[in-house]
XYZ file of C-alpha atoms in Angstrom:
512
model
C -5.598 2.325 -24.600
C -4.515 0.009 -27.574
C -0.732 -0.975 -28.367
C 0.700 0.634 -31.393
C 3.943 0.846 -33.124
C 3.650 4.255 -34.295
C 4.831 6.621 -31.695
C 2.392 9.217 -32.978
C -0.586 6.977 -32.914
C -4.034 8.307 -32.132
C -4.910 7.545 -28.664
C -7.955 5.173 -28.388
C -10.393 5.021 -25.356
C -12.054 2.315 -24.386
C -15.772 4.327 -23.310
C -17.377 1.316 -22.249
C -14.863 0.502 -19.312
C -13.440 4.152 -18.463
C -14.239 6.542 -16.500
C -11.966 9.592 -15.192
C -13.164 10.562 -11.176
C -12.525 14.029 -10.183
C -10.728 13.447 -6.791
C -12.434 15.473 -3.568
C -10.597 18.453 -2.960
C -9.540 18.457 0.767
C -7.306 20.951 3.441
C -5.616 19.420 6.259
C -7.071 17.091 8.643
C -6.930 19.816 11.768
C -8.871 22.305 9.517
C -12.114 21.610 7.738
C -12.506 18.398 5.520
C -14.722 18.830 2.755
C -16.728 15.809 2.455
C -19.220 14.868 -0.411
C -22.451 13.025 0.251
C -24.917 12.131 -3.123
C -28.383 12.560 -1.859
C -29.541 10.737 -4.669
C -27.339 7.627 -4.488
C -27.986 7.112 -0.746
C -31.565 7.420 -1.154
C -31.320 4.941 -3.516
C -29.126 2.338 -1.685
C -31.608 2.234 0.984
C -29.824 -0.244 4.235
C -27.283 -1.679 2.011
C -24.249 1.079 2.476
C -20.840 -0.406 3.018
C -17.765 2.026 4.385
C -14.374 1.508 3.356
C -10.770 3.279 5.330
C -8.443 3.549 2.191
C -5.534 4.699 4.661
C -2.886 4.741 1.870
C 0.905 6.288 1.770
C 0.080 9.942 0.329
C -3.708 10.344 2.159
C -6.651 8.968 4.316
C -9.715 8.202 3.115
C -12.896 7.144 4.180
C -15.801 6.555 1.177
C -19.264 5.117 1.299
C -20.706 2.538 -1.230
C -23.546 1.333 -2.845
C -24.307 -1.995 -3.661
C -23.539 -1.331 -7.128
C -20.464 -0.426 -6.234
C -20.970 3.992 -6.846
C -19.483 6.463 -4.076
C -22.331 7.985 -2.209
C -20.064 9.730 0.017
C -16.199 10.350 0.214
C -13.705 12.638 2.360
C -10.021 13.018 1.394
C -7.189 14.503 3.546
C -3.166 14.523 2.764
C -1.006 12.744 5.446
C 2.630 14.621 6.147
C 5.270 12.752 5.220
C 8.402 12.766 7.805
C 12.014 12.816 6.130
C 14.969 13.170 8.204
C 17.431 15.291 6.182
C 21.011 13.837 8.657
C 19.385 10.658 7.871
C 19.514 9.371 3.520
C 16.418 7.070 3.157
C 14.519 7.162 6.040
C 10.539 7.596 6.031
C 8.322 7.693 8.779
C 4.299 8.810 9.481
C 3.249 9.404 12.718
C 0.975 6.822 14.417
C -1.282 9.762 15.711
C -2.022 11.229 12.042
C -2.608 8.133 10.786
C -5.271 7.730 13.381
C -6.448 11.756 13.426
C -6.802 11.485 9.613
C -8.997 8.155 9.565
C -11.205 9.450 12.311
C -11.752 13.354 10.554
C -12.486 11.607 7.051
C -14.581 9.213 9.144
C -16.707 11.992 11.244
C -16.189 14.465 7.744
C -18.304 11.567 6.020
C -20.406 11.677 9.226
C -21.593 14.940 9.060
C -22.218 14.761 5.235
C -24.316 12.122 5.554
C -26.536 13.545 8.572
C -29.024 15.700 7.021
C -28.904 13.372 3.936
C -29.472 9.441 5.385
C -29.803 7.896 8.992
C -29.340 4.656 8.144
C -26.213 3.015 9.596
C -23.873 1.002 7.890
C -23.320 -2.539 7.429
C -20.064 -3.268 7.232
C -16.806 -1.376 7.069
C -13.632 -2.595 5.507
C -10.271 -1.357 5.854
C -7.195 -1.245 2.906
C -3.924 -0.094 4.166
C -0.450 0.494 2.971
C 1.514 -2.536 3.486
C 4.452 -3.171 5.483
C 4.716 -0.064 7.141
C 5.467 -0.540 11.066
C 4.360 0.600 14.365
C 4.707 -1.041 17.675
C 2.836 0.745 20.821
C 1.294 -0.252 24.046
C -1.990 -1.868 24.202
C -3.076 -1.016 27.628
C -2.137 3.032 27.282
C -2.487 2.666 23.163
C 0.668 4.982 22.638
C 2.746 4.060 20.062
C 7.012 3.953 20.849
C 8.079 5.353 17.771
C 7.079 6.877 14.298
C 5.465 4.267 11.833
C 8.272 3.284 9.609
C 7.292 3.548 5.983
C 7.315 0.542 3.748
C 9.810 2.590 1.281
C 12.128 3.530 4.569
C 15.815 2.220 3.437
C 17.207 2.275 7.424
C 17.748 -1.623 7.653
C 19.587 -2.182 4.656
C 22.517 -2.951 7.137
C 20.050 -5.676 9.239
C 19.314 -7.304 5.957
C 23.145 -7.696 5.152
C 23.584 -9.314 8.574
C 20.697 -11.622 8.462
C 21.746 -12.888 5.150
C 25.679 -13.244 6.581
C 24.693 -14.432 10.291
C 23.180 -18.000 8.084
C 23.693 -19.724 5.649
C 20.644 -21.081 4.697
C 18.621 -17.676 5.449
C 18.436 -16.160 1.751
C 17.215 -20.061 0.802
C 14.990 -20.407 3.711
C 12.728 -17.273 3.601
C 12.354 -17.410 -0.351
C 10.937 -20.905 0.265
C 8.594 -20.109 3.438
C 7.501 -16.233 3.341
C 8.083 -16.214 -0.626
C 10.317 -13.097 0.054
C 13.739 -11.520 -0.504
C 15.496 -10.437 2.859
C 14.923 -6.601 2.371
C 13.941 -3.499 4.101
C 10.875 -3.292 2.250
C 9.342 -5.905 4.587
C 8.135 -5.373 7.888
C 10.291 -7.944 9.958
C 13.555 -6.155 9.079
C 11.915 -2.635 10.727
C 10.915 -4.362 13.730
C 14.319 -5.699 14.536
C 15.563 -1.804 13.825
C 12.952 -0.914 16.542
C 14.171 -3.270 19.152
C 17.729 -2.567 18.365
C 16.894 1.576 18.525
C 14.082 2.470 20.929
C 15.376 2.252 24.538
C 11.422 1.844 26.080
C 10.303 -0.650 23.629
C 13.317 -3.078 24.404
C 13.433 -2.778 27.805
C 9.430 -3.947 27.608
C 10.022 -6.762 25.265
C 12.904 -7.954 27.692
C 10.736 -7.785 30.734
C 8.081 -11.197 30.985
C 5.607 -8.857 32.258
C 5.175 -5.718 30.375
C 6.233 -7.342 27.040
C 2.531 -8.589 27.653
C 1.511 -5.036 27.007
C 3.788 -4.688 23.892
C 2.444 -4.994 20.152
C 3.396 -4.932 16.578
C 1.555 -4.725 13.924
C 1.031 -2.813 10.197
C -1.455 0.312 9.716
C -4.786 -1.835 9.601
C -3.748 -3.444 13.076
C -3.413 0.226 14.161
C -6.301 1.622 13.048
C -8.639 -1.605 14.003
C -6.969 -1.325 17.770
C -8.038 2.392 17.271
C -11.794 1.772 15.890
C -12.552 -0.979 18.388
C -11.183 1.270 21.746
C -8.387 -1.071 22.080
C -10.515 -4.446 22.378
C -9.122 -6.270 19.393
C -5.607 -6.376 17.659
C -5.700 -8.316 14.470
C -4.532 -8.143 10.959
C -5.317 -10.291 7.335
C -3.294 -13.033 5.500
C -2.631 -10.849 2.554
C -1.157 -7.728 5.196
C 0.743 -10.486 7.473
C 2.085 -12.223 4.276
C 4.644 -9.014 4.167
C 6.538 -9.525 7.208
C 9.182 -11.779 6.533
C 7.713 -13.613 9.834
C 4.289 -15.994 8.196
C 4.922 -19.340 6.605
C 3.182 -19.631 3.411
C 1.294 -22.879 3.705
C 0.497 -22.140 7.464
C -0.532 -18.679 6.852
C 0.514 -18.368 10.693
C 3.730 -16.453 12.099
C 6.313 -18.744 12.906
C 8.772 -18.812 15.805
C 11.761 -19.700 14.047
C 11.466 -17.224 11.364
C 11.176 -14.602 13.441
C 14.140 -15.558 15.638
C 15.908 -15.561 12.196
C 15.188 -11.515 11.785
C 15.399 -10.442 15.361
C 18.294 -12.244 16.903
C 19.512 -11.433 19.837
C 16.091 -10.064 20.564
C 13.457 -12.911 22.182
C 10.040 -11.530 20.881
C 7.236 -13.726 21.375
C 4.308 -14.087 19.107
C 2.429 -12.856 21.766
C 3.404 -9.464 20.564
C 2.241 -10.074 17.280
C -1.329 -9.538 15.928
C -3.624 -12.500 15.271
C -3.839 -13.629 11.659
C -7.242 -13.600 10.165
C -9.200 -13.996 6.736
C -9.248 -10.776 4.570
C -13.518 -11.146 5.204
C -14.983 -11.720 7.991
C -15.951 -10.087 11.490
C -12.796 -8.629 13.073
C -14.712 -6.231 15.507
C -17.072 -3.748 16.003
C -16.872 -0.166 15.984
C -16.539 1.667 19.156
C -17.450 4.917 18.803
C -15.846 6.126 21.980
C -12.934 6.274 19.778
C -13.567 9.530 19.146
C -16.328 9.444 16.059
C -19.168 11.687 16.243
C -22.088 10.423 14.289
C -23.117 7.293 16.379
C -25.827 6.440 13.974
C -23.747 5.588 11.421
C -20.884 4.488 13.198
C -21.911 2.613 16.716
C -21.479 -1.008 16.470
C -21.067 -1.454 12.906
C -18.984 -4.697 11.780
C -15.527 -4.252 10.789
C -15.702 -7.243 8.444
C -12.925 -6.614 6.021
C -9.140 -6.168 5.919
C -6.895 -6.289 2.915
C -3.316 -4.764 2.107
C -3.911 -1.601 -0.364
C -2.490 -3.547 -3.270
C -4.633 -6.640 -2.791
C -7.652 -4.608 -2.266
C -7.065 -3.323 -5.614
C -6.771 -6.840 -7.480
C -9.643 -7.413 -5.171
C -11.635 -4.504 -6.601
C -10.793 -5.311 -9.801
C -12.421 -8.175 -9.793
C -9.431 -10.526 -10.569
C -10.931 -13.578 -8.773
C -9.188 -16.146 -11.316
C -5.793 -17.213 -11.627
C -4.525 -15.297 -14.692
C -5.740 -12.269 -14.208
C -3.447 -9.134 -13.311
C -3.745 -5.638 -12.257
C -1.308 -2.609 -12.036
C -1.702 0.099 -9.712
C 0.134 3.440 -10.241
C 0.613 4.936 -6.883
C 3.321 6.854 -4.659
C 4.746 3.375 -6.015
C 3.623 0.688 -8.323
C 2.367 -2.633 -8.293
C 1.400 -4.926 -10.676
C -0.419 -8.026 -9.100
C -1.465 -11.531 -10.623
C -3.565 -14.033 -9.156
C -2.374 -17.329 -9.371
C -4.463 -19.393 -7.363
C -2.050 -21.456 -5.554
C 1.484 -20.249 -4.479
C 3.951 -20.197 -7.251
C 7.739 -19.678 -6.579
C 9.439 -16.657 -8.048
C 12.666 -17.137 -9.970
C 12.597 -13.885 -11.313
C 12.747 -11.302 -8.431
C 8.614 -11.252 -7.829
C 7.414 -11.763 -4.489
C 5.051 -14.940 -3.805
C 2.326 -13.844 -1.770
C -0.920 -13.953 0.143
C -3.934 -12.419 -2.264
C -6.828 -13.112 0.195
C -8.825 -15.142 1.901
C -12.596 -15.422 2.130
C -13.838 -16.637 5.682
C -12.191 -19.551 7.825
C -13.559 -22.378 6.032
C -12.077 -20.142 2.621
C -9.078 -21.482 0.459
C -5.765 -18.887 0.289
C -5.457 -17.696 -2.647
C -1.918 -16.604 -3.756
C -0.656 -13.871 -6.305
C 2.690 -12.959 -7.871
C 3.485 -9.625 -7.220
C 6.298 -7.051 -8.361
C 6.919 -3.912 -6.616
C 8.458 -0.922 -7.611
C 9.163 1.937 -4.926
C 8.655 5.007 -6.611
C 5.951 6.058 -9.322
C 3.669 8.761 -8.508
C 6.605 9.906 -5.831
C 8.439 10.702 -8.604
C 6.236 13.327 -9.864
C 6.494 14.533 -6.377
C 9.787 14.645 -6.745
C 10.119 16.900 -9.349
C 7.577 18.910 -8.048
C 8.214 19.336 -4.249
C 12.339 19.064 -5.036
C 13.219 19.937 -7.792
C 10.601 23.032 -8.613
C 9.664 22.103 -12.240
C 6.410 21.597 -12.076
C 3.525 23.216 -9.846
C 1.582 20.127 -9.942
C 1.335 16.760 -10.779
C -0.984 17.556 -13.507
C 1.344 19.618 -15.326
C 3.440 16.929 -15.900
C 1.413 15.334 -18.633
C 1.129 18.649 -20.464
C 5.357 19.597 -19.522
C 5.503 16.299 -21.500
C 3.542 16.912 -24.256
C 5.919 19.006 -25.063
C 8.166 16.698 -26.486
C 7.128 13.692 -29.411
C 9.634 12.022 -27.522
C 12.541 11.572 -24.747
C 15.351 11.838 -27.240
C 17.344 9.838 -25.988
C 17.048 11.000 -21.581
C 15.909 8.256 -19.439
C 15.479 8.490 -16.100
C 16.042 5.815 -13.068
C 14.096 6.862 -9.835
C 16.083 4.620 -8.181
C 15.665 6.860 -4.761
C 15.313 4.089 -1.976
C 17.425 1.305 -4.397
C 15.678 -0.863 -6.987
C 12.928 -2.926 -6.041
C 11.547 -5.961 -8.233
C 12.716 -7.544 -10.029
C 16.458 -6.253 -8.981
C 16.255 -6.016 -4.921
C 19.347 -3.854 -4.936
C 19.763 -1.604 -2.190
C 22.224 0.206 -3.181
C 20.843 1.472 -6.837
C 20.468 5.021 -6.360
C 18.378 7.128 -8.852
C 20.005 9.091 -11.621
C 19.208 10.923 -15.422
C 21.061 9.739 -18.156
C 21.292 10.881 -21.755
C 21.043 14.237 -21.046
C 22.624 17.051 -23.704
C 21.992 20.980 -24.064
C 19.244 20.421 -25.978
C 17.014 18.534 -23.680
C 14.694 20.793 -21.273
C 12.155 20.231 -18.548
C 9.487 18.320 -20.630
C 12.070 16.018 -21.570
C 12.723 15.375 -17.746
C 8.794 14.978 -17.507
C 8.484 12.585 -20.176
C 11.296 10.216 -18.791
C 9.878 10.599 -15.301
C 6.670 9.110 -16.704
C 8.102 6.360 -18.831
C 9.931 5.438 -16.018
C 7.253 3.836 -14.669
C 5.806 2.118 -17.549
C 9.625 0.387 -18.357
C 9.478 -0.434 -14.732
C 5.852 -2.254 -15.079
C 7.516 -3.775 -18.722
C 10.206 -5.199 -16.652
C 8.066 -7.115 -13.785
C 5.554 -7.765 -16.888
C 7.992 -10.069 -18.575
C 8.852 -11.274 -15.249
C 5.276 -12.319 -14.321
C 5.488 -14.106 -17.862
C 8.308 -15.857 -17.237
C 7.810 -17.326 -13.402
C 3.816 -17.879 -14.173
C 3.932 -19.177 -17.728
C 0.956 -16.925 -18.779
C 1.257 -13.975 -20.727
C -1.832 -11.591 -20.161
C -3.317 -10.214 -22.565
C -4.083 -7.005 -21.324
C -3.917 -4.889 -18.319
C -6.110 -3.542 -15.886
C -4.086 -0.532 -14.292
C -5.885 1.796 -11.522
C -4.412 4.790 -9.368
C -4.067 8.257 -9.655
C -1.568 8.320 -12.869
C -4.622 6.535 -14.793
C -5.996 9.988 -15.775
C -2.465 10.561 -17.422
C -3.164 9.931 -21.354
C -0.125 10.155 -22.900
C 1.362 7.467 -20.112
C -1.160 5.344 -20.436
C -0.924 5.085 -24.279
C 3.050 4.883 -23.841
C 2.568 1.793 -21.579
C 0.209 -0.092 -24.114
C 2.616 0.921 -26.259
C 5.692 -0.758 -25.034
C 3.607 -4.056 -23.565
C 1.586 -4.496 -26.729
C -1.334 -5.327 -25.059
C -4.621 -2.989 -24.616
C -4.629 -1.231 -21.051
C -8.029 -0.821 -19.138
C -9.765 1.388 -17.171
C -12.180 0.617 -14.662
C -15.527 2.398 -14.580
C -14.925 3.011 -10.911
C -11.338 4.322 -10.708
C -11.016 4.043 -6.520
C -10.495 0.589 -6.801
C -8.242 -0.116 -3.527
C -11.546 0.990 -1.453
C -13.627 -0.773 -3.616
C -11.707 -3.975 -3.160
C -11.867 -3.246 0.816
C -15.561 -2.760 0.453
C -16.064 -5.829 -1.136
C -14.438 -7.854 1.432
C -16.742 -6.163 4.186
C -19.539 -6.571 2.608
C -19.407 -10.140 1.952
């Protein structure tokens, strides 16, 4: 999609680079999954099939690749989403349907694949939404509590007392973690957990069962889960986003998690080892619970990346300089910078991956926005105007324009490059003459002012201004959005060929 200043310019696309996947139709995970399998693409890739989780906010998935980098076989299912109405902001999934939902798409994929290829696969990686929090017990593998969500506002008053209870705490984690103090991160939940959930502090407290105790984000989960409870791990780029790793040490650090959890003594012993994004975590274990042991048994699980990394990962944006953007229940745009680079302009230094041991860290710039595709959601689950997220493109179409109504989907505060917690969204400009596709329109344009606004940011802390941007997730088939966010950047916006680039990226890693 090419920049123009005419906001009735023809829409340009870029055939060489783009093409528009039909996503797998799919019921719930305790019904049947409909999986897809291409006989011809796995009779083609011969032994060289890599699997990749893409356990993500909104779904599970579990695809198959080539070495080309095509989907031979994919299964899709929705995860619930757990809101507590007495309770503004909170989010939660439930450790068991994270787990249920891997291991269906995983045995869905399974059965696909049976009558079609026997050969098993070499490597499977896993991509995970970041930040989001369980803690459970390693020797009976129950979790204490619902995974809190990465969006989940709950500790907004933890981060206001962590910032009070020292001076030098704001300073001191901007400089070491490269982060804000905010709920977003996962250090901030954990300190709500031992604060709230009577069994898990009473463990921690106790010298002998806090032996048994363990954080750790959705790809320690599910590796815990895939390996029968033999390892507990996690990657740079996933621990980066706890408010607890140092930056240059790329290891969790006592003092900075004293800093968060204070009164609380948790030891790192509780935490998951920190690994590079590729390389041999585990194997599978298929007494976990997955049914097609051919595929499955002992295969390497060689590659772990947060969702968002995956996805600069996938899109190939192994040089400092170049950026993605990722449209998804939020959104995400991404730059690799090689080395770490301060923010001064409300991004978030972090961890983009690391390639084996001996590998250098390579670091990105990253701004995050909470809500994107939940918006659509939003106004189709709450407030009833649309039947589907589809419809929004053509409810927008509608209208050449917003006239004048802008929306902020402020609904967990503002995230980059504002970090205000207490931003709440709202519609403004509206008159009698506006109607639903005006709401539509602004809903979508949200977005792409949010991405202008951590664009110009990215510009401003890096010192490089890119000169066009790769964008994936599911609001990539939207046309007039797209062309609206070339629009207001200036700069073309591409496509990738293959649009499940988070998997990809996760693929990639394992298969190295």
């Amino acid at each position: 999609y090419f920049a123009s200043s005419s906001s009735s310019s023809f829409l340009h696309l870029v055939t060489a680079t783009c093409c528009i996947l039909t996503p797998t139709t799919v019921e719930p995970f305790e019904m049947s999954i409909k999986a897809t399998a291409d006989r011809v693409l796995l009779s083609k890739a011969g032994t060289k099939l890599v699997g990749s989780i893409d356990q993500g906010t909104s779904s599970s998935r579990f695809l198959v690749f080539t070495p080309n980098g095509e989907i031979a076989a994919s299964a899709q299912v929705e995860l619930s989403q757990i809101y507590h109405p007495e309770n503004e902001g909170w989010h939660e999934h439930s450790p068991r349907d994270l787990w249920q939902n891997t291991l269906a798409c995983m045995n869905a994929v399974g059965s696909a694949m049976k009558d079609v290829s026997s050969v098993p696969l070499s490597a499977i990686g896993i991509a995970n939404q970041r930040e989001t929090t369980i803690a459970w017990n390693r020797v009976t593998g129950e979790p204490y509590y619902n995974a809190i969500v990465w969006d989940d506002v709950r500790t907004n008053s933890i981060v206001k007392d962590v910032i009070s209870s020292r001076e030098d705490n704001k300073q001191v984690f901007h400089d070491r973690a490269g982060l804000p103090i905010a709920s977003y991160f996962a250090g901030t939940k954990i300190k709500w957990l031992l604060d709230n959930v009577e069994e898990l502090r009473q463990d921690v407290h106790d010298s002998e069962k806090c032996k048994d105790v363990c954080f750790g984000t959705v790809d320690s989960w599910l590796l815990f889960k895939l390996t029968h409870g033999k390892k507990i791990a996690t990657d740079v780029s996933n621990a980066s986003r706890w408010l607890f790793m140092d930056l240059q040490t790329c290891q969790f650090e006592q003092d900075l998690v004293d800093r968060i959890c204070s009164p609380h003594k948790l030891p790192l012993s509780c935490l998951p080892e920190i690994c590079p994004s590729s390389g041999v975590f585990g194997e599978v274990n298929c007494k976990c619970g997955l049914e097609n042991a051919e595929l499955f048994s002992e295969v390497p699980l060689s590659g772990i990346l947060g969702d968002q990394q995956a996805a600069l990962f996938g899109q190939t944006a192994f040089e400092p300089g170049q950026a993605k953007n990722t449209y998804g229940t939020g959104l995400f745009l991404m730059m690799n910078t090689g080395k770490a680079v301060p923010s001064n302009h409300g991004l978030l230094t972090t961890v983009a991956y690391q390639l084996g041991k001996d590998g250098d860290v390579v670091y990105a710039l990253e701004g995050s926005v909470s809500h994107s595709g939940s918006t659509i959601r939003f106004l189709r689950d709450q407030m009833k105007i649309i039947n589907s997220a589809e419809e929004a493109q053509e409810c927008a179409g509608t209208t050449k324009s917003n006239q004048g109504l802008y929306m902020v989907p402020a609904f967990s505060g503002l995230f980059s490059p504002h970090w205000n917690e207490n931003a709440r969204a709202c519609i403004v400009g509206m008159t009698a003459g506006h109607h639903r596709g005006h709401i539509c329109r602004a809903a979508l344009e949200a977005s792409c002012y949010q991405t202008k606004e951590i664009f110009d940011a990215i510009t401003a802390d890096s010192g490089v201004t890119l000169s066009t941007l790769k964008v994936d997730g599911g609001a990539t088939v939207n046309n007039l959005m797209m062309q609206f966010q070339a629009d207001i950047l200036g700069v073309p916006v591409v496509k990738p060929l293959v649009m499940e680039t988070t998997a990809l990226g996760a693929a990639y890693a394992a298969g190295l």
